[in-house]
PDB file of C-alpha atoms and ligand atoms in Angstrom:
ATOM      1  CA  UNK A  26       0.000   0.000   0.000  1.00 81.00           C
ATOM      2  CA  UNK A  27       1.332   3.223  -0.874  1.00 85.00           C
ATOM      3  CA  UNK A  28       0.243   6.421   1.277  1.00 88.00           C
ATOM      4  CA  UNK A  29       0.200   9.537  -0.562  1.00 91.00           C
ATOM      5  CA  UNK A  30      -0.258  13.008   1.744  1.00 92.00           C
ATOM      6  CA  UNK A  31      -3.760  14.808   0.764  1.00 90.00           C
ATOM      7  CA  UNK A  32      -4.776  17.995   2.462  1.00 90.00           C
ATOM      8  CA  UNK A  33      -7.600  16.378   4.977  1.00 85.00           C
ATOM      9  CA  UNK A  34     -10.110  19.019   3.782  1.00 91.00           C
ATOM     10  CA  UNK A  35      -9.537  19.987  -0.261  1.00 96.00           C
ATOM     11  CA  UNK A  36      -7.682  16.670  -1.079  1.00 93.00           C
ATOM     12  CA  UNK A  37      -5.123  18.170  -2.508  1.00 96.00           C
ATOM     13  CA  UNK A  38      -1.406  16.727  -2.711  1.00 96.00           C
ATOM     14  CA  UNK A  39       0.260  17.913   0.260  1.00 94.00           C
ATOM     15  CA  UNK A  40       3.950  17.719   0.898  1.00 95.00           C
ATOM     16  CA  UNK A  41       4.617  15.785   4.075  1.00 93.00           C
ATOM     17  CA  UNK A  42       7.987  15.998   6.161  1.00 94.00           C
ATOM     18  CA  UNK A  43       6.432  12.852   8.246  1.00 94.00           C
ATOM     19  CA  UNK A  44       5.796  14.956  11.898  1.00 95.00           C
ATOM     20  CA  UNK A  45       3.006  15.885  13.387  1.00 93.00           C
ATOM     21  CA  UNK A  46       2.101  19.722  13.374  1.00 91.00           C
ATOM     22  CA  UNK A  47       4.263  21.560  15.300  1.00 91.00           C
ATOM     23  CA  UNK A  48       1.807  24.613  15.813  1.00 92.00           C
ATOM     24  CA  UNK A  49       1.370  25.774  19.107  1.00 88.00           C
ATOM     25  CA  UNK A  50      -2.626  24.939  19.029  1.00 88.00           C
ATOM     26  CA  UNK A  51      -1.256  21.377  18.317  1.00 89.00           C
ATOM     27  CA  UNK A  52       1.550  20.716  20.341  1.00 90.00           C
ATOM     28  CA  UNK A  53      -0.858  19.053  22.894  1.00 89.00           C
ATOM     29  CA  UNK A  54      -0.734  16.222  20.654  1.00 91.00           C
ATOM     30  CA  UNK A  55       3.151  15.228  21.520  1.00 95.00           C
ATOM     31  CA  UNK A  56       3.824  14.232  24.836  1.00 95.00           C
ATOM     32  CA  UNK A  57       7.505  16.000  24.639  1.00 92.00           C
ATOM     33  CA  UNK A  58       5.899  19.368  24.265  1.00 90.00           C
ATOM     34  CA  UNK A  59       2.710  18.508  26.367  1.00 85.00           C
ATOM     35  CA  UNK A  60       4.593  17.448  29.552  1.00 73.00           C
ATOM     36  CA  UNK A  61       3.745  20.506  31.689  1.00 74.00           C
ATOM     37  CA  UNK A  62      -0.035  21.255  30.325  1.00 75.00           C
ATOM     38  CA  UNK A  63      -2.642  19.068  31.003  1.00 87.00           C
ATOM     39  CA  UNK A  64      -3.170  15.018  31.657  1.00 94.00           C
ATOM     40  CA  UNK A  65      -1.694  13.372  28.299  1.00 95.00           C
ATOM     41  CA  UNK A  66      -4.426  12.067  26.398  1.00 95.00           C
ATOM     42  CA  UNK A  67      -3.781   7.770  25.502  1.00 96.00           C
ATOM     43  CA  UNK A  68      -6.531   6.140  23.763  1.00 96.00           C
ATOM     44  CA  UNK A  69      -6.862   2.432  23.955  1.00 97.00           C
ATOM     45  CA  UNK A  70      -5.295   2.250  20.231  1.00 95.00           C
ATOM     46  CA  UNK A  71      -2.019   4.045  21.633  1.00 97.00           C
ATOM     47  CA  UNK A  72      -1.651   1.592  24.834  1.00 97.00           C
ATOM     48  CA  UNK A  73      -2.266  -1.686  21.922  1.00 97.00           C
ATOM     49  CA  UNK A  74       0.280   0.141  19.967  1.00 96.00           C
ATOM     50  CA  UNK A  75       2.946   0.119  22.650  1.00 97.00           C
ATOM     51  CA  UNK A  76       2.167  -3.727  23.207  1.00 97.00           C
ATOM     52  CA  UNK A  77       2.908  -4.295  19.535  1.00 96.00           C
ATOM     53  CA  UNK A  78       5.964  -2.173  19.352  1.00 96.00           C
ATOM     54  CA  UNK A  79       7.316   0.197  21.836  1.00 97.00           C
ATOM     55  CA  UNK A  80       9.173   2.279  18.925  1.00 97.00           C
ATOM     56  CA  UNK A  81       6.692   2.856  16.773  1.00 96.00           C
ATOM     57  CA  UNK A  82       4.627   3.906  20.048  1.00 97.00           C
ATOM     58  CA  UNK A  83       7.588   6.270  21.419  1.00 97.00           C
ATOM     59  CA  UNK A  84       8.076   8.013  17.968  1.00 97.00           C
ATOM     60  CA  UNK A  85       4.106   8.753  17.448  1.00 96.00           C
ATOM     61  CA  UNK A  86       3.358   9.640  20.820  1.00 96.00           C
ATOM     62  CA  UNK A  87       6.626  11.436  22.174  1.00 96.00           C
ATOM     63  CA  UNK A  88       8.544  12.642  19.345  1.00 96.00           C
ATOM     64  CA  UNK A  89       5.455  13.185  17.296  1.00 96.00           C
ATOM     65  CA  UNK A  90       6.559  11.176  13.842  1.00 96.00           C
ATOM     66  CA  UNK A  91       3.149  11.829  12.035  1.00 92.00           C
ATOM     67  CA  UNK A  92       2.052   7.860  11.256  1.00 86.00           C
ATOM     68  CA  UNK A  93       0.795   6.264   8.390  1.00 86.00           C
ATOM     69  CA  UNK A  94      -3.213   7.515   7.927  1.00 84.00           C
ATOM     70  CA  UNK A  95      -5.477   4.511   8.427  1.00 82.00           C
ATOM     71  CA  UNK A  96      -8.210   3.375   5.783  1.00 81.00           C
ATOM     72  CA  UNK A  97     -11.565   3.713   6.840  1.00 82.00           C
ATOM     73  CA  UNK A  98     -13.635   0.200   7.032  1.00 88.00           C
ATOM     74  CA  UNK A  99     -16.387   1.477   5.648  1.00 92.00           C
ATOM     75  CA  UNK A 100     -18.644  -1.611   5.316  1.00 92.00           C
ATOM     76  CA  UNK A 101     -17.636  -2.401   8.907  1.00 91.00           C
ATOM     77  CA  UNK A 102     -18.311   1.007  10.304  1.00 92.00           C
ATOM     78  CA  UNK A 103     -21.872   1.060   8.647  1.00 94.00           C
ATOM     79  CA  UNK A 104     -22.297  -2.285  10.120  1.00 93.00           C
ATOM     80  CA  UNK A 105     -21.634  -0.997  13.561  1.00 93.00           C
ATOM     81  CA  UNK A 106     -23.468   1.939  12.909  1.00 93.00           C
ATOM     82  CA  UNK A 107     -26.578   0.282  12.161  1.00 95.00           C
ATOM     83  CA  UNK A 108     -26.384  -2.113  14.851  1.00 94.00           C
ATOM     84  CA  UNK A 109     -25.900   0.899  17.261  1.00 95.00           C
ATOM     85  CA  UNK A 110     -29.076   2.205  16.442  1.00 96.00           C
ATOM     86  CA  UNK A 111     -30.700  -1.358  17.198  1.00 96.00           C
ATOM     87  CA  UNK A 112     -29.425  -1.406  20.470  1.00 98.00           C
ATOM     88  CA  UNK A 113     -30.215   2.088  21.089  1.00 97.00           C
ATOM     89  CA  UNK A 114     -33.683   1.221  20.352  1.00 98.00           C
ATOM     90  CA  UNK A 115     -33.848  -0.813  23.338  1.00 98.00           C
ATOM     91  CA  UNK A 116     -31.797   1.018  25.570  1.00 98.00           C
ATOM     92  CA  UNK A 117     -34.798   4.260  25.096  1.00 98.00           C
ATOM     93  CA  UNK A 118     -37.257   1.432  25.921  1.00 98.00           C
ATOM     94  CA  UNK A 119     -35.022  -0.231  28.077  1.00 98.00           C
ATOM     95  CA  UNK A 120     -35.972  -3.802  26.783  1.00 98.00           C
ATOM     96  CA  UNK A 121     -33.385  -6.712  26.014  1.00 98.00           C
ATOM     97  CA  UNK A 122     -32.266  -6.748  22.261  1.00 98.00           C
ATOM     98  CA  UNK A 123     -33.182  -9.708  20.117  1.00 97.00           C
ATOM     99  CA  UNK A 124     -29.665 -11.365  20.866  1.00 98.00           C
ATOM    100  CA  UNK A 125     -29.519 -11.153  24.517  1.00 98.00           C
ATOM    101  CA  UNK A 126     -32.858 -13.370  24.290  1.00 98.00           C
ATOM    102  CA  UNK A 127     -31.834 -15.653  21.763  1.00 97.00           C
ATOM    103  CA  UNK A 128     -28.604 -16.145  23.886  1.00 97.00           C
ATOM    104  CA  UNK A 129     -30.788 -15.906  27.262  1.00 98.00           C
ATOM    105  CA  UNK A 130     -29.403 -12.467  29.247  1.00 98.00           C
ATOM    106  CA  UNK A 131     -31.047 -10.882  31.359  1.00 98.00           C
ATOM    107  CA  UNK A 132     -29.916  -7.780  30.227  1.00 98.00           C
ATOM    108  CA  UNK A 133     -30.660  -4.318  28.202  1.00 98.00           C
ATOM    109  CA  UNK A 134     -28.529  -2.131  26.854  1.00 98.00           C
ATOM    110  CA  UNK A 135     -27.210   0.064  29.404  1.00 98.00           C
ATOM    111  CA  UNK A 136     -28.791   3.651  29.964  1.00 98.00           C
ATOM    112  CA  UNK A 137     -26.697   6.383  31.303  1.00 98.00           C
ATOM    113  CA  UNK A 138     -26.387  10.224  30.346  1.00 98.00           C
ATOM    114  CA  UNK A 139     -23.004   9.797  29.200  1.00 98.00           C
ATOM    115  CA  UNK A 140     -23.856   7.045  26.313  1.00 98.00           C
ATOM    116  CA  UNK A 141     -23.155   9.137  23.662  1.00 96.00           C
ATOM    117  CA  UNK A 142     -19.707  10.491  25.328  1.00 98.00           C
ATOM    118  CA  UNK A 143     -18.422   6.854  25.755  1.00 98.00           C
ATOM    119  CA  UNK A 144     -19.500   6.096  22.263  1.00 96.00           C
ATOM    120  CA  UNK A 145     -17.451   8.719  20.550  1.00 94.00           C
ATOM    121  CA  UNK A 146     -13.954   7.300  19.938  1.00 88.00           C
ATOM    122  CA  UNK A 147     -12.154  10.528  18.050  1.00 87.00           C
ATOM    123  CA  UNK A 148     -12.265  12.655  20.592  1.00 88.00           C
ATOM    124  CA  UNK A 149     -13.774  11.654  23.736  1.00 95.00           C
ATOM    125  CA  UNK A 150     -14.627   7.588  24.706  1.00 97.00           C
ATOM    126  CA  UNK A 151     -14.770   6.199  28.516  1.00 98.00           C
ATOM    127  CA  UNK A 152     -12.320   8.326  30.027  1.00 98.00           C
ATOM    128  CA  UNK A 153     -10.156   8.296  33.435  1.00 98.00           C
ATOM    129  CA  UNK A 154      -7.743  10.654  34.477  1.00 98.00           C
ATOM    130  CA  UNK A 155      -4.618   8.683  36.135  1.00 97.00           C
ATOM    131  CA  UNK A 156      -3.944  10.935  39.124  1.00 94.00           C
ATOM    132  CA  UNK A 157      -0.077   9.793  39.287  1.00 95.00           C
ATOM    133  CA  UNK A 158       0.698   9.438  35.901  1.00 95.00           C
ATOM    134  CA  UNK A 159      -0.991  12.656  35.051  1.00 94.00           C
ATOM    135  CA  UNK A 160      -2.568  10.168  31.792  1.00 96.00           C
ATOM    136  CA  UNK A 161      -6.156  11.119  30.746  1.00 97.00           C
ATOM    137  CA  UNK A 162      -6.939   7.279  29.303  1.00 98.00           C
ATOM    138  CA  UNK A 163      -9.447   6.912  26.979  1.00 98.00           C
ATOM    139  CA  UNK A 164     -11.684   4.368  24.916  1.00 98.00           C
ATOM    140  CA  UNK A 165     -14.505   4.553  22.733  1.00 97.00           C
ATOM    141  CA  UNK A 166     -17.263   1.619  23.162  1.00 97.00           C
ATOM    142  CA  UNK A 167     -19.338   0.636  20.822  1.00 96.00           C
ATOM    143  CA  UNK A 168     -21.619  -0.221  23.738  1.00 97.00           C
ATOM    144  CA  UNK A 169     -22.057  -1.461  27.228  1.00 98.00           C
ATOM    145  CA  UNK A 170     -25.315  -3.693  28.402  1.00 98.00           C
ATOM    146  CA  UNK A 171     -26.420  -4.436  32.038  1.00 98.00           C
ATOM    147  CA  UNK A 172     -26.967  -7.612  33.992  1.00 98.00           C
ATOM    148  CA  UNK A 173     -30.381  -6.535  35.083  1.00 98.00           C
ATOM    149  CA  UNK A 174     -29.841  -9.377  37.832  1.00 98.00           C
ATOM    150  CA  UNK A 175     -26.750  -7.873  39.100  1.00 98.00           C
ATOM    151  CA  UNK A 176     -26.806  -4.294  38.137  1.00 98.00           C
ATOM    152  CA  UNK A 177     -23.199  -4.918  36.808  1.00 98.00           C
ATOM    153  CA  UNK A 178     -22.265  -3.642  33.484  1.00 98.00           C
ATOM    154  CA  UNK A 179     -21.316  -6.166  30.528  1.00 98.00           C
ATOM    155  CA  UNK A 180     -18.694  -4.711  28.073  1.00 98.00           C
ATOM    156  CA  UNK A 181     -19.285  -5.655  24.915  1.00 98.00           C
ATOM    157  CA  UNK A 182     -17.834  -5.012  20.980  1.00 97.00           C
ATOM    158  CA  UNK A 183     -19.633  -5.494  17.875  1.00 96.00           C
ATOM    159  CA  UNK A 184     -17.902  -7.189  15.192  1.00 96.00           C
ATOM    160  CA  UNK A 185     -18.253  -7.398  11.108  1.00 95.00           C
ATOM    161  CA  UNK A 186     -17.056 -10.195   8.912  1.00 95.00           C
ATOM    162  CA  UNK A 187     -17.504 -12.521   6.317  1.00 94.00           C
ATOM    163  CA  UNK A 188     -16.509 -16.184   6.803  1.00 94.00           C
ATOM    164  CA  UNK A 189     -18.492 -19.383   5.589  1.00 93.00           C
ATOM    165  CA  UNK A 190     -21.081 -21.100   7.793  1.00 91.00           C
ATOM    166  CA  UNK A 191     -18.706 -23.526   9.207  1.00 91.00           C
ATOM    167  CA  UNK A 192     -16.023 -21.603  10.000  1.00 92.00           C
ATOM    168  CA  UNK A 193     -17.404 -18.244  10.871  1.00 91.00           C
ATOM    169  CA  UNK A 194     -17.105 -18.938  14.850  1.00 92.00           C
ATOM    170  CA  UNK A 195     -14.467 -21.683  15.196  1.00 92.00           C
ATOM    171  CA  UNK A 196     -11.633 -21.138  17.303  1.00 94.00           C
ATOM    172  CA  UNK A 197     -12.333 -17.142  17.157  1.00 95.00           C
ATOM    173  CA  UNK A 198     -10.913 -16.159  20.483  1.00 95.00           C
ATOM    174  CA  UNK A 199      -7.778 -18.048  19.701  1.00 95.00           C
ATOM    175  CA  UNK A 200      -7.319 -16.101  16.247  1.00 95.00           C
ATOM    176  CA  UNK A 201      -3.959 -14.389  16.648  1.00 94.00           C
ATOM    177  CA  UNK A 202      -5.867 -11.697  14.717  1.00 92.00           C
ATOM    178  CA  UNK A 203      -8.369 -11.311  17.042  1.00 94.00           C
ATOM    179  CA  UNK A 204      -6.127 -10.572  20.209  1.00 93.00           C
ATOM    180  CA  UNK A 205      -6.484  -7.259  20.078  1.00 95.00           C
ATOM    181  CA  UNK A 206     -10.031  -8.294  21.023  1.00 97.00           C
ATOM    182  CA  UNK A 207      -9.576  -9.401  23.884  1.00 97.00           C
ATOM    183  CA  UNK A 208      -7.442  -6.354  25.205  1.00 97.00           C
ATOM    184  CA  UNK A 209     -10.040  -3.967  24.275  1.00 97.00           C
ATOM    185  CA  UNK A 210     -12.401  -5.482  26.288  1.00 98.00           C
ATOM    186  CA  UNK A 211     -10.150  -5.972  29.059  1.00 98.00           C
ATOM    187  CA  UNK A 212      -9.054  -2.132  28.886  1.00 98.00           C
ATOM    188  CA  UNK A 213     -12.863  -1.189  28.567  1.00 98.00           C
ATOM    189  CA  UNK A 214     -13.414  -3.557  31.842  1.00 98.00           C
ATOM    190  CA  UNK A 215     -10.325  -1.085  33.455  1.00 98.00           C
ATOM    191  CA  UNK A 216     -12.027   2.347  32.661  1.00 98.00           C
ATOM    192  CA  UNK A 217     -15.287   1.853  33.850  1.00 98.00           C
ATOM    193  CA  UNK A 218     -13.845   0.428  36.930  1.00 98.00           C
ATOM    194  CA  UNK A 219     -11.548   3.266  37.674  1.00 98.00           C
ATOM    195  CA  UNK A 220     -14.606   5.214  36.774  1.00 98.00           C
ATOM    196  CA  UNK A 221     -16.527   3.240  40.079  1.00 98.00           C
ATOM    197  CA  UNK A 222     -18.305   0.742  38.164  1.00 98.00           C
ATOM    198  CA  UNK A 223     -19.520  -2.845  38.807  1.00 98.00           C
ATOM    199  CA  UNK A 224     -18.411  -4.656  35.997  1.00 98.00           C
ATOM    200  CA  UNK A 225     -18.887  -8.143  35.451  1.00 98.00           C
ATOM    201  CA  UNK A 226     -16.270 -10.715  34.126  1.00 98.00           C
ATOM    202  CA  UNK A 227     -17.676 -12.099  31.330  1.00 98.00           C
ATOM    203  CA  UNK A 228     -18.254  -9.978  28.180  1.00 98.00           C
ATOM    204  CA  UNK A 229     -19.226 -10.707  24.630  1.00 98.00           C
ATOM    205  CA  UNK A 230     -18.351 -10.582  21.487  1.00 98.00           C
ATOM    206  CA  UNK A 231     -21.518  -9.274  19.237  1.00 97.00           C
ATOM    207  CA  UNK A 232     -19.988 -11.017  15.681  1.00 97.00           C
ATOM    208  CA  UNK A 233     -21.994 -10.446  12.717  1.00 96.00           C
ATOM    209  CA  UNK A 234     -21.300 -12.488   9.636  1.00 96.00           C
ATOM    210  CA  UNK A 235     -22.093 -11.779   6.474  1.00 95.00           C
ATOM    211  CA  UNK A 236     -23.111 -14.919   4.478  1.00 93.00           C
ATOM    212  CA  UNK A 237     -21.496 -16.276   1.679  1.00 90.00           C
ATOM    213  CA  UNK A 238     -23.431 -18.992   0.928  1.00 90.00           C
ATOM    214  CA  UNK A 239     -26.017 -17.021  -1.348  1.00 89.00           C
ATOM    215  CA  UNK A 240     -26.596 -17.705  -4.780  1.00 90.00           C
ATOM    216  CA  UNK A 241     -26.966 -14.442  -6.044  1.00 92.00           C
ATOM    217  CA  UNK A 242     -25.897 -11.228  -4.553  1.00 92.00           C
ATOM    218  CA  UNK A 243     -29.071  -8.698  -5.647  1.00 93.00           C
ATOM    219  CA  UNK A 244     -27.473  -5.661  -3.748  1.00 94.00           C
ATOM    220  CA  UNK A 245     -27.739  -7.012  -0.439  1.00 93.00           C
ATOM    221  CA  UNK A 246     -25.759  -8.421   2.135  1.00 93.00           C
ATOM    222  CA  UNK A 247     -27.345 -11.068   4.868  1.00 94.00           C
ATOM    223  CA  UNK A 248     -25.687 -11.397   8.292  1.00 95.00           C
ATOM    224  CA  UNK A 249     -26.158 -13.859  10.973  1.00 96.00           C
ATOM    225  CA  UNK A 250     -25.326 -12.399  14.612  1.00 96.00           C
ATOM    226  CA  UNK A 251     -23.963 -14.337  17.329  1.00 97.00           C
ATOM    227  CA  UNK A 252     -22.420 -13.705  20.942  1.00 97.00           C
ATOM    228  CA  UNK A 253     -18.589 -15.073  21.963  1.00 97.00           C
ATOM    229  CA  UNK A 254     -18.361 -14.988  25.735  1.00 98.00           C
ATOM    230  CA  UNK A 255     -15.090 -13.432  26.523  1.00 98.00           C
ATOM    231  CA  UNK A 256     -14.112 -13.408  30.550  1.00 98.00           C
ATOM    232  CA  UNK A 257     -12.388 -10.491  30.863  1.00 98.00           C
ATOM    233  CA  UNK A 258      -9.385  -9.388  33.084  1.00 97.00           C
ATOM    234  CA  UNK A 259      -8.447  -6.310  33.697  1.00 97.00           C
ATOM    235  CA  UNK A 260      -5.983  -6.885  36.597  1.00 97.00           C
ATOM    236  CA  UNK A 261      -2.863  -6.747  33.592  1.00 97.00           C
ATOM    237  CA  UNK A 262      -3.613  -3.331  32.580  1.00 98.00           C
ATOM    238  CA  UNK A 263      -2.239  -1.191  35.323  1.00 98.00           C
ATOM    239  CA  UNK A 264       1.454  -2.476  35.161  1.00 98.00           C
ATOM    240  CA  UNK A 265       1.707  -2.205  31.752  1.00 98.00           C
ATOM    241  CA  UNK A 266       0.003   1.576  32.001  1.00 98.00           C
ATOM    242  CA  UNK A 267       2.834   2.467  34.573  1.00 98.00           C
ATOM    243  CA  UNK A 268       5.568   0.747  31.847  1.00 98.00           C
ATOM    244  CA  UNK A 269       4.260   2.811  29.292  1.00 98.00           C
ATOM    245  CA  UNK A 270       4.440   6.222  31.019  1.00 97.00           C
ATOM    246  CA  UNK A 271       8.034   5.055  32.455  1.00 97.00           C
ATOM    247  CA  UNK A 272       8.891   4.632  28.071  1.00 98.00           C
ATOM    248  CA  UNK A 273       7.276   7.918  27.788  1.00 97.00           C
ATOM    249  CA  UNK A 274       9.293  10.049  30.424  1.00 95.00           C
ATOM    250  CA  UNK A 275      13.153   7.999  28.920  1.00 95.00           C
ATOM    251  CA  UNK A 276      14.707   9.093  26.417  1.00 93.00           C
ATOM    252  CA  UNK A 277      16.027   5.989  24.745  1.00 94.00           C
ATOM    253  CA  UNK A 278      14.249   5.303  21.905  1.00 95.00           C
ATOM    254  CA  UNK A 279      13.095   1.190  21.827  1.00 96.00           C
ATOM    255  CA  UNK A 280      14.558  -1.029  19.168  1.00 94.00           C
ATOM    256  CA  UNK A 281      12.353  -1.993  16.447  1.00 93.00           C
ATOM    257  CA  UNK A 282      10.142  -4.861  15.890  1.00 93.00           C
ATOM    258  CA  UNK A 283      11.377  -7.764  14.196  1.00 93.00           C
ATOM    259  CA  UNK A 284       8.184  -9.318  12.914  1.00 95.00           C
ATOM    260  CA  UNK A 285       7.438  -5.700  11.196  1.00 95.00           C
ATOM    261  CA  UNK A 286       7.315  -5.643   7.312  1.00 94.00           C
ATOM    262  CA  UNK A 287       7.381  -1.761   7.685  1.00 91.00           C
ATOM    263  CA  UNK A 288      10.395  -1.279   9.179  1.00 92.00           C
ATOM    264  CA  UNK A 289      12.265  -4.002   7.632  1.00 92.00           C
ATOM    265  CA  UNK A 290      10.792  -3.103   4.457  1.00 92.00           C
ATOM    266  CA  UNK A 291      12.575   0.715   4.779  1.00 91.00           C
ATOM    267  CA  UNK A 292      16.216  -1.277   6.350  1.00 90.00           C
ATOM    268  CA  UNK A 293      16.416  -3.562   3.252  1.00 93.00           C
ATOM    269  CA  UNK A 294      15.887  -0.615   0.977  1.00 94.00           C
ATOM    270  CA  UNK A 295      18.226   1.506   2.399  1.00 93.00           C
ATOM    271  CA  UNK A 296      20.510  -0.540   1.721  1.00 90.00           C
ATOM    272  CA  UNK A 297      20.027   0.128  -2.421  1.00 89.00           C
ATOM    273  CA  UNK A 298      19.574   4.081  -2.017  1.00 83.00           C
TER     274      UNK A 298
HETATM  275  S1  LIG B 329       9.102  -1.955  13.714  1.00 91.37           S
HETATM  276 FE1  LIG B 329       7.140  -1.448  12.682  1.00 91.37          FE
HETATM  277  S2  LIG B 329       5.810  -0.913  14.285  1.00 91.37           S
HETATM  278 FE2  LIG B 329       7.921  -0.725  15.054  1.00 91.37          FE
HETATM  279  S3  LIG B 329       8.686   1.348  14.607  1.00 91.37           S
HETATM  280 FE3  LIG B 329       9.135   0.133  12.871  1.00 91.37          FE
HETATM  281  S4  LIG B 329       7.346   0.493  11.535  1.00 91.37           S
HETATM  282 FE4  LIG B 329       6.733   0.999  13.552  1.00 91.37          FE
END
């Protein structure tokens, strides 16, 4: 894939130097500059970045290197979009969703004031301020439900793909792919606790599959939709928060990752240049 810099609002070409903005309105942004100001703002992408590789983490976040843009999903996001409004259907009526039956919860869709807040992952999410670390953490759910027999919350992430009948659940928690997963819903688990929630262990997975096995396609996708359990722990979270601010305030910069095509892709080719 080759990224080309366009202006964000006229989509023009744009020449890139590969940093960040170093305007003063902006400087918030890089954890060098923003030391002094306010709580540092992590979202739960940045803390699964720094598990993947802790250079790629320390450039982007402290020196401000200006990353790759990502591609928008936009088949998944209209997926999760639409399924949002399902479940906010029920949360306004405060009745369980089709799923939770099917799958026997007795839950709803949880109903708070702050729904939409927690919902918005650019710039807001489930948010904590770390009072030591001086780390405003952040995540953006795609929803939470409630145990209506325990009054606990149930995190829970909604999930698009395409896989055939057979195989569209097997082994899905042990995907390599999918262990990002698991993290986010242990990290979600962490903020609302540290916000003074009841949360309870086991969370789900809401997986919609589009089907493949359909003779013609006529314009329309069908899904199935199932729930993974997932037991959740977010007792691993705080140590590696503290490691990451401890990266953050050094000045070595990590080594890179091995396994990475992107760096080893630019190593190899400096070698011909
Ligand atoms: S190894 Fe990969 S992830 Fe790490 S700094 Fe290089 S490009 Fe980034």
């Amino acid at each position: 894939m080759i990224f080309i810099n366009r202006d964000k609002e006229t989509k023009k070409l744009k020449e890139t130097d590969g940093l960040k903005s170093r305007e003063k309105s902006q400087l918030w942004r890089i954890f060098k500059y923003n030391k002094k100001l306010k709580p540092f703002r992590l979202s739960r992408s940045k803390f699964s970045d720094f598990l993947t590789c802790k250079r790629c983490f320390y450039l982007d976040q402290v020196e401000g290197l200006k990353y790759l843009d990502s591609i928008p999903f936009t088949l998944n996001n209209t997926v999760d979009d639409l399924c949002k409004k399902e479940f906010d259907y029920h949360r306004a009526k405060q009745t369980p969703h089709p799923i939770m039956e099917k799958y026997k919860l007795n839950a709803v869709p949880f109903k708070h004031k702050d729904i939409e807040k927690w919902q918005n992952s650019r710039n807001q999410g489930v948010e904590y301020i770390h009072p030591k670390l001086n780390l405003k953490l952040a995540g953006g759910i795609d929803d939470v439900w409630q145990n209506l027999n325990t009054k606990e919350l149930i995190v829970v992430d909604y999930k698009a793909q395409s896989k055939s009948k057979e195989k569209k659940l097997e082994g899905y928690l042990e995907d390599v792919y999918h262990e990002g997963y698991k993290l986010q819903l242990d990290f979600y688990k962490y903020l609302f606790e540290k916000n003074g929630f009841e949360v309870q262990k086991r969370g789900y997975f809401v997986v919609y599959n589009a089907t493949k096995e359909k003779e013609e396609f006529k314009n329309k996708l069908e899904f199935t939709c199932d729930l993974i359990p997932y037991d959740t722990d977010s007792s691993h979270i705080e140590d590696k928060i503290i490691e990451m601010k401890k990266l953050m305030e050094g000045k070595e910069i990590p080594a890179i990752n091995k396994y990475c095509q992107n760096c080893n892709y630019i190593n190899a080719g400096s070698k011909f240049l």
